[in-house]
Amino acid sequence: MNIISALFKKLGLPQLIDQLVPVDPQCQTRVSDAVQAILYNVFDGRQALVHLEHWAQEVDCEKLIRPDLHPSWLNDDALARHLDRLYEAGIHNVISTCLIHIYRKEGLSLRAFHADTTDKTVYGAYESVSSEALRITHGYNRHHRWQKQIGFGLVGNEDGIPFYGDVHDGNLPDKTWNPEVLSHVHEQLKQAKMEDEWIYVADSAAMTKDTLAQTKAANAFLITRGPSSLRIVKRALAEADSPHIPWSEPFTLAERNGATYRVWETSSTYEGHPVRLIVVESSALDQRKGKTLEKERTKEAELLREEQARWERHPFSCREDAEQALASLKASLRPRFHRVEAAVEEIVRLKKRRGRPKKGAEPEVETLYFLHLDVEFDQDAWEQARRKASRFVLVTTVPKEWKGQPMDAQEILKLYKGQISVEMNFAFLKDPFFTDEIYVKKPERVAVLGYLFLLALAIYRVFQRRVRQFITPEHPLKGPGGRKLTRPTGQAIFQLFQYVNVVLFKLPDGRIQRSLDRSLTPEQRRILQGLGMDESIYV
């Protein structure tokens, strides 16, 4: 908490928040006090707003937030009043201004942004008299479960630092959200005095006529994954099967143990917009697609075994009938992963009759015809099916050269793979360690709390990025258990400070003297120095 508090103040966020929501002279606390208390409470692993006043009694509020702040002032009524004031001041604009301020302070690139949405389950009956309030409603989440929820939308850079965020209705579809958010991000870029071209990276829900039109209007370019149901995508995948296709040489994007890729590019138009289609083949088969293929192979093998057993028990009296059945069987069997050789087999055997045969009688024989199936697993077909399943198509409007840099298929794939940064942010927003259930009654306060979670995420990502800048493979960080960390997560860094305790001595004259209960370790000092901090953040 001391590190996050020091970072929050170094970024100048308390003063900015108090400018955006002016201090009420009748209140003992400021909006920035309430915001900090909620954020530090979240980072302390508690449920936000639950018994926050009692929590404040147990921490050093005067050091973390500001001098002369009494914990009893952070009661439920004061917090509720400040949440309402944030909502009335326009919480979306407040947080957007804070995010723009962070980007300026950190000197972050505004070249490419990754966008996605997620949902968060909430509980309780939320009532509002305002028709414009956040609609907390039932909807299907990403796991197709019916639940009461709100939506989070995020747009951020490759480090996962949000540049834009919103808290929206629980059942807003992504196809509606993408065009809307493009115009909002464009406005924020104008506010940041950056009206240059930029790149918008999103998942397949962005592949719509409205999103393409809005991308152009926002002075941006789009990179998205083409839905497999799209005609131009089907055509590109079919063409990629041709033997004459000039695939690229295999390459990797990760430093080690990464997937190998091959790419091939073609072009087309969609809803009047010229687009580049990049077919990507990955050595890392998608887990769900891999399971689907395994199920199909197993099911096909079982079906062929049943057919074998069925026709071996089904004799024909004449060859003509057997040949007709064989032709029908060959037409119906279209195995993907097996080679099937079927033929008519002629068998001459003794004819069975009732009773004991007469003495000296010649035994009677009969000729029967069976269908014989020889089934063999087709390794080549299996590998080809896996290869096809590992292919996907990226659709982009980015020109082949942009800002003096070649934007070939490999560079487009690299930008798209950065989508993991925004997806990792959802893990933060849904992690009960940071953000547990939301305990407020009004949808307006739910919205404000959701936006404060987004601000907490931005602070966390800035902290992680700052530390990663001075942690290199040559000089890794020694993490818990002696592990060498070259790209440590914020949580892994927090663990190194888990047992740092500050002892507070109350002197006879009323002053407070602070002291660490033990010396900081070399790794702790190294992190603080890299962040531009020292022991003074504690004492």
Coordinates of C-alpha atoms in Angstrom, one line a residue:
M1 CA 0.0 0.0 0.0
N2 CA 2.8 2.4 0.7
I3 CA 4.3 1.9 -2.7
I4 CA 1.0 2.3 -4.5
S5 CA 0.3 5.4 -2.3
A6 CA 3.7 6.9 -3.3
L7 CA 3.1 6.2 -6.9
F8 CA -0.4 7.6 -6.8
K9 CA 0.9 10.9 -5.4
K10 CA 3.9 11.0 -7.8
L11 CA 1.5 10.9 -10.7
G12 CA -0.3 13.9 -9.2
L13 CA -3.7 12.2 -9.1
P14 CA -5.0 13.5 -5.7
Q15 CA -4.6 17.1 -6.9
L16 CA -6.2 16.3 -10.3
I17 CA -9.2 14.5 -8.7
D18 CA -9.8 17.5 -6.4
Q19 CA -9.7 19.8 -9.4
L20 CA -12.2 17.7 -11.3
V21 CA -14.5 17.3 -8.2
P22 CA -13.9 20.4 -6.1
V23 CA -13.5 20.1 -2.3
D24 CA -16.7 20.8 -0.4
P25 CA -15.9 23.2 2.5
Q26 CA -18.6 21.5 4.7
C27 CA -16.9 18.1 4.4
Q28 CA -14.0 17.0 6.5
T29 CA -12.8 14.7 3.7
R30 CA -12.1 15.3 0.0
V31 CA -13.1 13.2 -2.9
S32 CA -9.4 12.3 -3.4
D33 CA -9.4 10.9 0.2
A34 CA -12.3 8.6 -0.5
V35 CA -10.8 7.5 -3.9
Q36 CA -7.4 6.7 -2.2
A37 CA -9.1 4.9 0.7
I38 CA -11.1 2.7 -1.7
L39 CA -8.1 2.0 -3.9
Y40 CA -5.8 1.1 -1.1
N41 CA -8.5 -1.1 0.4
V42 CA -8.8 -2.9 -2.9
F43 CA -5.0 -3.4 -3.1
D44 CA -5.0 -4.7 0.5
G45 CA -7.1 -7.7 -0.7
R46 CA -10.3 -6.7 1.0
Q47 CA -13.9 -6.3 -0.3
A48 CA -14.2 -2.7 -1.4
L49 CA -16.5 -0.6 0.9
V50 CA -17.1 -3.4 3.4
H51 CA -16.2 -2.1 6.9
L52 CA -13.8 0.3 5.3
E53 CA -13.9 2.6 8.4
H54 CA -12.7 -0.3 10.6
W55 CA -10.0 -1.2 8.0
A56 CA -8.9 2.5 8.1
Q57 CA -8.3 2.2 11.9
E58 CA -5.8 -0.6 11.2
V59 CA -3.7 1.2 8.6
D60 CA -1.6 4.4 8.6
C61 CA -4.1 6.7 6.9
E62 CA -2.1 9.9 7.7
K63 CA 0.9 8.4 5.8
L64 CA -1.0 6.7 3.0
I65 CA -3.5 9.4 2.2
R66 CA -2.7 12.8 3.9
P67 CA -1.7 14.2 7.3
D68 CA -4.5 15.0 9.9
L69 CA -6.9 12.6 8.3
H70 CA -8.9 10.7 11.0
P71 CA -10.0 7.2 10.1
S72 CA -13.5 7.8 11.6
W73 CA -14.1 10.4 8.8
L74 CA -14.1 7.6 6.3
N75 CA -17.5 6.2 7.4
D76 CA -20.2 4.8 5.2
D77 CA -22.1 8.1 4.9
A78 CA -19.0 10.1 3.8
L79 CA -18.0 7.4 1.2
A80 CA -21.5 7.3 -0.2
R81 CA -21.6 11.1 -0.4
H82 CA -18.3 11.1 -2.3
L83 CA -19.4 8.3 -4.7
D84 CA -22.5 10.4 -5.5
R85 CA -20.4 13.5 -6.1
L86 CA -18.1 11.6 -8.4
Y87 CA -21.2 10.4 -10.4
E88 CA -22.7 13.9 -10.6
A89 CA -19.3 15.3 -11.8
G90 CA -19.3 12.7 -14.6
I91 CA -17.3 9.7 -13.4
H92 CA -16.5 8.6 -17.0
N93 CA -14.9 12.0 -17.7
V94 CA -13.1 12.1 -14.4
I95 CA -11.5 8.7 -14.9
S96 CA -10.8 9.4 -18.6
T97 CA -9.0 12.6 -17.6
C98 CA -7.0 10.6 -15.1
L99 CA -6.0 8.0 -17.7
I100 CA -4.9 10.7 -20.2
H101 CA -2.9 12.4 -17.4
I102 CA -1.2 9.0 -16.7
Y103 CA -0.2 8.6 -20.3
R104 CA 1.3 12.1 -20.4
K105 CA 3.2 11.6 -17.2
E106 CA 4.6 8.2 -18.3
G107 CA 5.3 9.3 -21.9
L108 CA 3.4 6.3 -23.2
S109 CA 3.0 5.5 -26.9
L110 CA -0.3 6.2 -28.5
R111 CA 0.5 4.2 -31.7
A112 CA -1.7 1.1 -31.2
F113 CA -4.5 0.2 -28.8
H114 CA -6.0 -3.2 -27.8
A115 CA -9.7 -3.3 -27.1
D116 CA -12.0 -5.9 -25.5
T117 CA -14.9 -6.3 -23.1
T118 CA -15.8 -8.5 -20.2
D119 CA -18.5 -8.9 -17.6
K120 CA -18.6 -9.0 -13.8
T121 CA -21.2 -10.7 -11.7
V122 CA -23.0 -8.5 -9.1
Y123 CA -25.6 -9.4 -6.5
G124 CA -28.6 -7.7 -4.9
A125 CA -31.5 -5.5 -5.9
Y126 CA -30.3 -2.2 -7.4
E127 CA -32.9 0.6 -7.7
S128 CA -32.5 4.0 -9.4
V129 CA -34.9 6.8 -10.2
S130 CA -32.8 7.8 -13.2
S131 CA -33.4 6.2 -16.6
E132 CA -29.8 7.2 -17.6
A133 CA -28.2 5.1 -14.8
L134 CA -26.2 2.0 -15.4
R135 CA -28.5 -0.9 -16.3
I136 CA -27.6 -3.8 -14.0
T137 CA -29.4 -6.6 -15.8
H138 CA -29.3 -10.3 -16.4
G139 CA -27.4 -11.6 -19.4
Y140 CA -25.3 -14.5 -20.5
N141 CA -21.6 -14.3 -19.5
R142 CA -18.6 -15.6 -21.4
H143 CA -19.3 -19.1 -20.1
H144 CA -23.0 -18.9 -21.2
R145 CA -24.3 -18.7 -17.7
W146 CA -27.3 -16.6 -16.9
Q147 CA -26.4 -14.0 -14.2
K148 CA -26.9 -10.5 -13.1
Q149 CA -23.9 -8.5 -14.3
I150 CA -22.3 -5.3 -15.4
G151 CA -19.9 -4.9 -18.4
F152 CA -16.3 -3.5 -18.5
G153 CA -14.8 -2.2 -21.7
L154 CA -11.1 -1.5 -21.9
V155 CA -8.8 0.0 -24.5
G156 CA -5.1 0.0 -23.6
N157 CA -1.5 -0.3 -24.9
E158 CA 0.7 -3.3 -25.1
D159 CA 1.7 -2.9 -21.5
G160 CA -2.0 -3.2 -20.5
I161 CA -2.2 0.4 -19.2
P162 CA -5.8 1.5 -19.9
F163 CA -6.2 4.6 -22.1
Y164 CA -10.0 4.3 -22.1
G165 CA -12.3 2.4 -19.9
D166 CA -16.0 2.2 -19.3
V167 CA -18.6 0.5 -17.2
H168 CA -21.6 -0.3 -19.3
D169 CA -24.9 -2.2 -19.2
G170 CA -24.8 -5.9 -18.4
N171 CA -26.0 -7.1 -21.8
L172 CA -24.5 -4.6 -24.3
P173 CA -23.2 -6.6 -27.3
D174 CA -19.6 -6.2 -28.4
K175 CA -20.8 -5.5 -32.0
T176 CA -22.5 -2.4 -30.6
W177 CA -19.7 -1.4 -28.2
N178 CA -16.9 -1.4 -30.8
P179 CA -18.1 1.4 -33.1
E180 CA -19.2 3.5 -30.1
V181 CA -15.8 3.2 -28.3
L182 CA -13.9 4.1 -31.4
S183 CA -15.4 7.6 -31.4
H184 CA -14.8 8.0 -27.6
V185 CA -11.1 7.0 -28.0
H186 CA -10.8 9.5 -30.9
E187 CA -12.2 12.2 -28.6
Q188 CA -9.7 11.3 -25.9
L189 CA -6.9 11.4 -28.3
K190 CA -8.0 14.9 -29.4
Q191 CA -8.1 15.8 -25.7
A192 CA -4.5 14.5 -25.4
K193 CA -3.6 16.7 -28.4
M194 CA -2.8 13.7 -30.4
E195 CA -4.7 13.5 -33.7
D196 CA -2.3 11.4 -35.6
E197 CA -3.3 8.0 -37.2
W198 CA -3.5 5.1 -34.8
I199 CA -4.3 1.3 -34.8
Y200 CA -7.3 -0.3 -33.2
V201 CA -6.9 -4.0 -32.4
A202 CA -9.9 -6.0 -31.4
D203 CA -11.5 -9.5 -31.6
S204 CA -13.8 -10.8 -34.2
A205 CA -16.8 -8.9 -33.0
A206 CA -15.2 -5.8 -34.5
M207 CA -15.6 -7.2 -38.0
T208 CA -18.7 -5.3 -38.9
K209 CA -19.7 -2.6 -41.4
D210 CA -20.3 0.0 -38.6
T211 CA -16.9 -0.7 -37.0
L212 CA -15.0 -0.3 -40.3
A213 CA -16.8 2.9 -41.1
Q214 CA -16.2 4.3 -37.6
T215 CA -12.5 3.3 -37.7
K216 CA -12.1 5.4 -40.8
A217 CA -13.9 8.3 -39.2
A218 CA -11.7 8.1 -36.1
N219 CA -8.5 8.4 -38.3
A220 CA -7.6 4.9 -37.3
F221 CA -6.8 1.5 -38.8
L222 CA -8.3 -1.8 -37.8
I223 CA -6.8 -5.2 -37.0
T224 CA -9.2 -7.9 -36.1
R225 CA -9.8 -11.6 -36.4
G226 CA -12.1 -12.6 -39.3
P227 CA -15.1 -14.7 -38.2
S228 CA -14.9 -18.2 -39.9
S229 CA -18.5 -17.7 -41.1
L230 CA -17.5 -14.7 -43.3
R231 CA -17.4 -15.4 -47.0
I232 CA -14.1 -13.6 -47.6
V233 CA -12.5 -15.6 -44.8
K234 CA -13.8 -18.9 -46.1
R235 CA -12.5 -18.1 -49.5
A236 CA -9.0 -17.2 -48.1
L237 CA -8.8 -20.4 -46.1
A238 CA -9.9 -22.5 -49.1
E239 CA -7.3 -20.8 -51.3
A240 CA -4.6 -21.3 -48.6
D241 CA -4.9 -25.1 -49.3
S242 CA -3.6 -24.7 -52.8
P243 CA -0.1 -26.2 -53.3
H244 CA 1.2 -23.1 -55.1
I245 CA 0.5 -20.7 -52.2
P246 CA 3.8 -18.9 -51.2
W247 CA 3.7 -19.4 -47.4
S248 CA 6.4 -17.5 -45.4
E249 CA 9.2 -19.2 -43.7
P250 CA 8.3 -20.4 -40.2
F251 CA 9.0 -17.8 -37.5
T252 CA 8.4 -17.2 -33.8
L253 CA 7.3 -14.2 -31.8
A254 CA 8.2 -15.3 -28.3
E255 CA 11.8 -15.5 -27.0
R256 CA 11.6 -19.2 -26.1
N257 CA 9.2 -22.1 -26.1
G258 CA 6.9 -20.0 -28.3
A259 CA 4.6 -21.2 -31.1
T260 CA 5.9 -21.3 -34.7
Y261 CA 3.9 -19.4 -37.4
R262 CA 3.6 -19.3 -41.1
V263 CA 1.7 -16.5 -42.9
W264 CA 0.3 -15.8 -46.3
E265 CA -1.4 -12.7 -47.4
T266 CA -4.2 -11.8 -49.9
S267 CA -6.6 -9.0 -50.3
S268 CA -10.3 -8.4 -50.7
T269 CA -13.2 -6.0 -50.0
Y270 CA -15.8 -6.0 -47.3
E271 CA -18.8 -3.7 -47.3
G272 CA -17.0 -1.5 -49.7
H273 CA -13.8 -1.3 -47.6
P274 CA -10.6 -2.7 -49.1
V275 CA -9.0 -5.0 -46.6
R276 CA -5.9 -7.2 -46.3
L277 CA -6.4 -10.8 -45.3
I278 CA -3.6 -12.6 -43.5
V279 CA -3.9 -16.3 -43.2
V280 CA -1.9 -17.5 -40.1
E281 CA -0.9 -21.1 -39.4
S282 CA 0.2 -21.8 -35.9
S283 CA 2.0 -24.8 -34.5
A284 CA 0.1 -24.3 -31.2
L285 CA -3.3 -25.8 -32.0
D286 CA -6.1 -24.0 -30.1
Q287 CA -7.0 -26.2 -27.1
R288 CA -10.7 -26.2 -27.9
K289 CA -10.2 -27.0 -31.6
G290 CA -7.8 -29.8 -30.6
K291 CA -10.4 -31.4 -28.3
T292 CA -13.0 -31.1 -31.0
L293 CA -10.7 -32.9 -33.5
E294 CA -9.9 -35.6 -31.0
K295 CA -13.7 -36.2 -30.4
E296 CA -14.4 -36.3 -34.1
R297 CA -11.5 -38.8 -34.7
T298 CA -12.7 -41.1 -31.8
K299 CA -16.3 -40.9 -33.0
E300 CA -15.3 -41.8 -36.6
A301 CA -13.2 -44.7 -35.4
E302 CA -16.2 -46.1 -33.4
L303 CA -18.6 -45.7 -36.3
L304 CA -16.2 -47.6 -38.6
R305 CA -15.8 -50.4 -36.1
E306 CA -19.6 -50.7 -36.0
E307 CA -19.8 -50.8 -39.8
Q308 CA -17.2 -53.5 -39.9
A309 CA -19.1 -55.7 -37.4
R310 CA -22.4 -55.0 -39.1
W311 CA -21.3 -56.1 -42.6
E312 CA -19.4 -59.1 -41.4
R313 CA -22.7 -60.4 -39.9
H314 CA -24.7 -59.6 -43.1
P315 CA -24.4 -62.2 -45.8
F316 CA -25.6 -61.8 -49.4
S317 CA -26.9 -64.7 -51.5
C318 CA -25.7 -63.2 -54.8
R319 CA -22.8 -61.1 -55.9
E320 CA -25.0 -58.5 -57.5
D321 CA -26.7 -57.6 -54.2
A322 CA -23.4 -57.4 -52.5
E323 CA -21.9 -55.1 -55.2
Q324 CA -24.9 -52.8 -54.9
A325 CA -24.5 -52.7 -51.1
L326 CA -20.8 -52.0 -51.6
A327 CA -21.4 -49.1 -53.9
S328 CA -24.0 -47.6 -51.5
L329 CA -21.5 -48.1 -48.5
K330 CA -18.7 -46.3 -50.4
A331 CA -21.0 -43.4 -51.2
S332 CA -22.1 -43.0 -47.5
L333 CA -18.7 -43.5 -45.9
R334 CA -16.7 -40.3 -46.1
P335 CA -14.0 -40.7 -43.4
R336 CA -11.8 -37.7 -42.6
F337 CA -9.1 -39.4 -40.6
H338 CA -9.1 -43.0 -41.8
R339 CA -8.4 -44.9 -45.0
V340 CA -11.1 -47.5 -45.7
E341 CA -10.7 -50.3 -48.3
A342 CA -14.0 -52.1 -48.9
A343 CA -14.5 -55.2 -51.1
V344 CA -16.9 -58.1 -51.7
E345 CA -15.6 -61.3 -50.2
E346 CA -16.8 -64.6 -51.5
I347 CA -17.1 -67.5 -49.0
V348 CA -18.1 -71.1 -49.8
R349 CA -19.3 -73.1 -46.9
L350 CA -21.3 -76.2 -46.0
K351 CA -25.0 -75.6 -46.1
K352 CA -26.6 -76.2 -42.7
R353 CA -29.7 -78.4 -42.6
R354 CA -31.8 -79.8 -39.8
G355 CA -31.3 -83.2 -38.4
R356 CA -28.7 -85.9 -39.1
P357 CA -27.6 -86.2 -42.8
K358 CA -28.4 -89.4 -44.6
K359 CA -25.8 -92.0 -44.8
G360 CA -23.6 -91.6 -47.9
A361 CA -25.3 -88.3 -48.9
E362 CA -23.1 -85.7 -50.6
P363 CA -22.7 -82.6 -48.3
E364 CA -24.4 -79.5 -49.8
V365 CA -22.4 -76.3 -50.1
E366 CA -23.5 -72.7 -50.5
T367 CA -21.8 -69.5 -51.8
L368 CA -22.3 -66.3 -49.7
Y369 CA -21.0 -62.8 -50.2
F370 CA -19.8 -60.5 -47.4
L371 CA -18.6 -56.9 -47.4
H372 CA -15.1 -56.7 -45.9
L373 CA -13.8 -53.4 -44.5
D374 CA -10.2 -52.8 -43.9
V375 CA -9.8 -49.6 -41.8
E376 CA -6.4 -47.9 -41.3
F377 CA -5.7 -44.6 -39.5
D378 CA -4.6 -41.9 -42.0
Q379 CA -1.8 -40.0 -40.4
D380 CA -1.4 -37.6 -43.3
A381 CA -5.1 -36.7 -43.3
W382 CA -4.9 -36.2 -39.5
E383 CA -1.9 -33.9 -39.7
Q384 CA -3.6 -31.9 -42.5
A385 CA -6.8 -31.5 -40.5
R386 CA -4.8 -30.3 -37.5
R387 CA -2.9 -27.9 -39.8
K388 CA -6.2 -26.5 -41.1
A389 CA -7.7 -26.2 -37.6
S390 CA -4.6 -24.2 -36.6
R391 CA -5.2 -21.6 -39.2
F392 CA -7.1 -18.3 -38.7
V393 CA -7.5 -15.2 -40.7
L394 CA -6.6 -11.6 -39.6
V395 CA -8.4 -8.8 -41.4
T396 CA -6.8 -5.4 -41.4
T397 CA -7.0 -2.0 -43.0
V398 CA -3.4 -1.1 -42.1
P399 CA -1.4 -0.1 -45.2
K400 CA 1.7 -2.2 -46.1
E401 CA 3.8 0.8 -45.1
W402 CA 2.8 3.1 -42.2
K403 CA 4.8 6.0 -40.7
G404 CA 7.9 4.9 -42.6
Q405 CA 7.7 1.3 -41.2
P406 CA 6.9 -1.8 -43.2
M407 CA 3.7 -3.3 -41.9
D408 CA 4.0 -6.8 -43.3
A409 CA 1.9 -9.8 -42.3
Q410 CA 4.4 -10.7 -39.5
E411 CA 4.1 -7.3 -38.0
I412 CA 0.3 -7.4 -38.1
L413 CA 0.3 -10.7 -36.4
K414 CA 2.7 -9.4 -33.7
L415 CA 0.3 -6.5 -33.0
Y416 CA -2.7 -8.8 -32.9
K417 CA -1.0 -11.2 -30.4
G418 CA -0.6 -8.1 -28.1
Q419 CA -4.3 -8.6 -27.4
I420 CA -3.2 -10.7 -24.5
S421 CA -2.4 -7.5 -22.6
V422 CA -6.1 -6.4 -22.4
E423 CA -7.2 -10.0 -21.6
M424 CA -4.8 -10.1 -18.7
N425 CA -6.4 -7.0 -17.4
F426 CA -9.7 -8.8 -17.1
A427 CA -8.0 -11.3 -14.8
F428 CA -7.2 -8.4 -12.6
L429 CA -10.7 -7.0 -12.6
K430 CA -12.2 -10.4 -11.8
D431 CA -9.6 -11.5 -9.3
P432 CA -11.4 -11.6 -5.9
F433 CA -8.1 -10.6 -4.3
F434 CA -8.5 -7.2 -5.8
T435 CA -12.2 -6.8 -6.7
D436 CA -14.7 -8.9 -4.9
E437 CA -18.5 -8.5 -4.9
I438 CA -19.8 -5.0 -5.1
Y439 CA -21.8 -4.0 -2.0
V440 CA -23.6 -0.8 -2.8
K441 CA -27.3 -0.2 -3.4
K442 CA -27.6 2.3 -6.2
P443 CA -26.6 1.6 -9.9
E444 CA -24.9 5.0 -9.9
R445 CA -22.6 3.9 -7.1
V446 CA -21.9 0.6 -8.8
A447 CA -20.8 2.5 -11.9
V448 CA -18.5 4.8 -9.8
L449 CA -17.0 1.8 -8.0
G450 CA -16.5 0.0 -11.3
Y451 CA -14.6 3.1 -12.7
L452 CA -12.4 3.2 -9.6
F453 CA -11.5 -0.5 -10.2
L454 CA -10.4 0.6 -13.7
L455 CA -8.3 3.4 -12.1
A456 CA -6.8 0.8 -9.7
L457 CA -5.9 -1.3 -12.7
A458 CA -4.1 1.6 -14.4
I459 CA -2.0 2.2 -11.3
Y460 CA -1.2 -1.5 -11.0
R461 CA -0.1 -1.6 -14.6
V462 CA 2.0 1.5 -14.4
F463 CA 3.7 0.1 -11.3
Q464 CA 4.4 -3.2 -13.1
R465 CA 5.7 -1.4 -16.2
R466 CA 8.1 0.8 -14.2
V467 CA 9.6 -2.2 -12.4
R468 CA 10.0 -4.2 -15.6
Q469 CA 12.0 -1.4 -17.2
F470 CA 15.0 -2.1 -15.0
I471 CA 14.6 -5.8 -14.7
T472 CA 16.6 -7.5 -17.5
P473 CA 17.5 -11.1 -18.3
E474 CA 21.1 -10.2 -17.3
H475 CA 19.9 -8.7 -14.0
P476 CA 16.7 -10.6 -13.1
L477 CA 14.7 -10.1 -9.9
K478 CA 15.1 -12.8 -7.2
G479 CA 11.5 -13.7 -6.5
P480 CA 9.8 -15.9 -3.8
G481 CA 11.5 -19.3 -3.5
G482 CA 14.6 -18.0 -5.2
R483 CA 13.0 -17.9 -8.7
K484 CA 14.6 -15.6 -11.3
L485 CA 12.0 -13.2 -12.6
T486 CA 12.8 -11.3 -15.9
R487 CA 9.2 -10.1 -16.5
P488 CA 7.7 -10.1 -13.0
T489 CA 4.0 -9.5 -12.5
G490 CA 2.8 -6.8 -10.0
Q491 CA 1.6 -9.5 -7.6
A492 CA 5.0 -11.3 -7.7
I493 CA 6.6 -7.9 -6.8
F494 CA 4.1 -7.3 -4.0
Q495 CA 5.0 -10.6 -2.5
L496 CA 8.5 -9.4 -1.9
F497 CA 7.1 -6.7 0.3
Q498 CA 4.6 -8.8 2.1
Y499 CA 6.4 -8.9 5.4
V500 CA 7.5 -5.3 5.6
N501 CA 6.0 -3.8 8.8
V502 CA 6.0 -0.3 10.1
V503 CA 5.9 0.4 13.8
L504 CA 4.2 3.6 14.9
F505 CA 5.3 5.2 18.2
K506 CA 3.1 7.9 19.7
L507 CA 5.3 10.4 21.5
P508 CA 4.3 12.3 24.6
D509 CA 3.8 15.5 22.6
G510 CA 1.3 13.8 20.3
R511 CA 3.7 13.4 17.3
I512 CA 3.9 10.0 15.5
Q513 CA 7.3 8.5 14.9
R514 CA 7.5 5.6 12.4
S515 CA 10.2 2.9 12.1
L516 CA 10.6 -0.3 10.0
D517 CA 10.6 -3.4 12.2
R518 CA 13.6 -4.7 10.1
S519 CA 16.0 -3.6 7.4
L520 CA 14.9 -3.8 3.8
T521 CA 16.4 -6.6 1.7
P522 CA 18.7 -5.8 -1.2
E523 CA 15.9 -6.8 -3.7
Q524 CA 13.4 -4.5 -1.9
R525 CA 15.9 -1.6 -2.0
R526 CA 16.6 -2.3 -5.7
I527 CA 12.9 -2.1 -6.5
L528 CA 12.3 1.1 -4.6
Q529 CA 15.4 2.8 -6.2
G530 CA 14.1 1.7 -9.6
L531 CA 10.8 3.3 -8.8
G532 CA 12.5 6.5 -7.6
M533 CA 11.5 5.8 -4.0
D534 CA 13.3 5.0 -0.7
E535 CA 12.5 4.1 2.9
S536 CA 10.8 7.5 3.4
I537 CA 7.6 6.1 1.8
Y538 CA 7.3 4.0 5.1
V539 CA 8.8 6.3 7.8

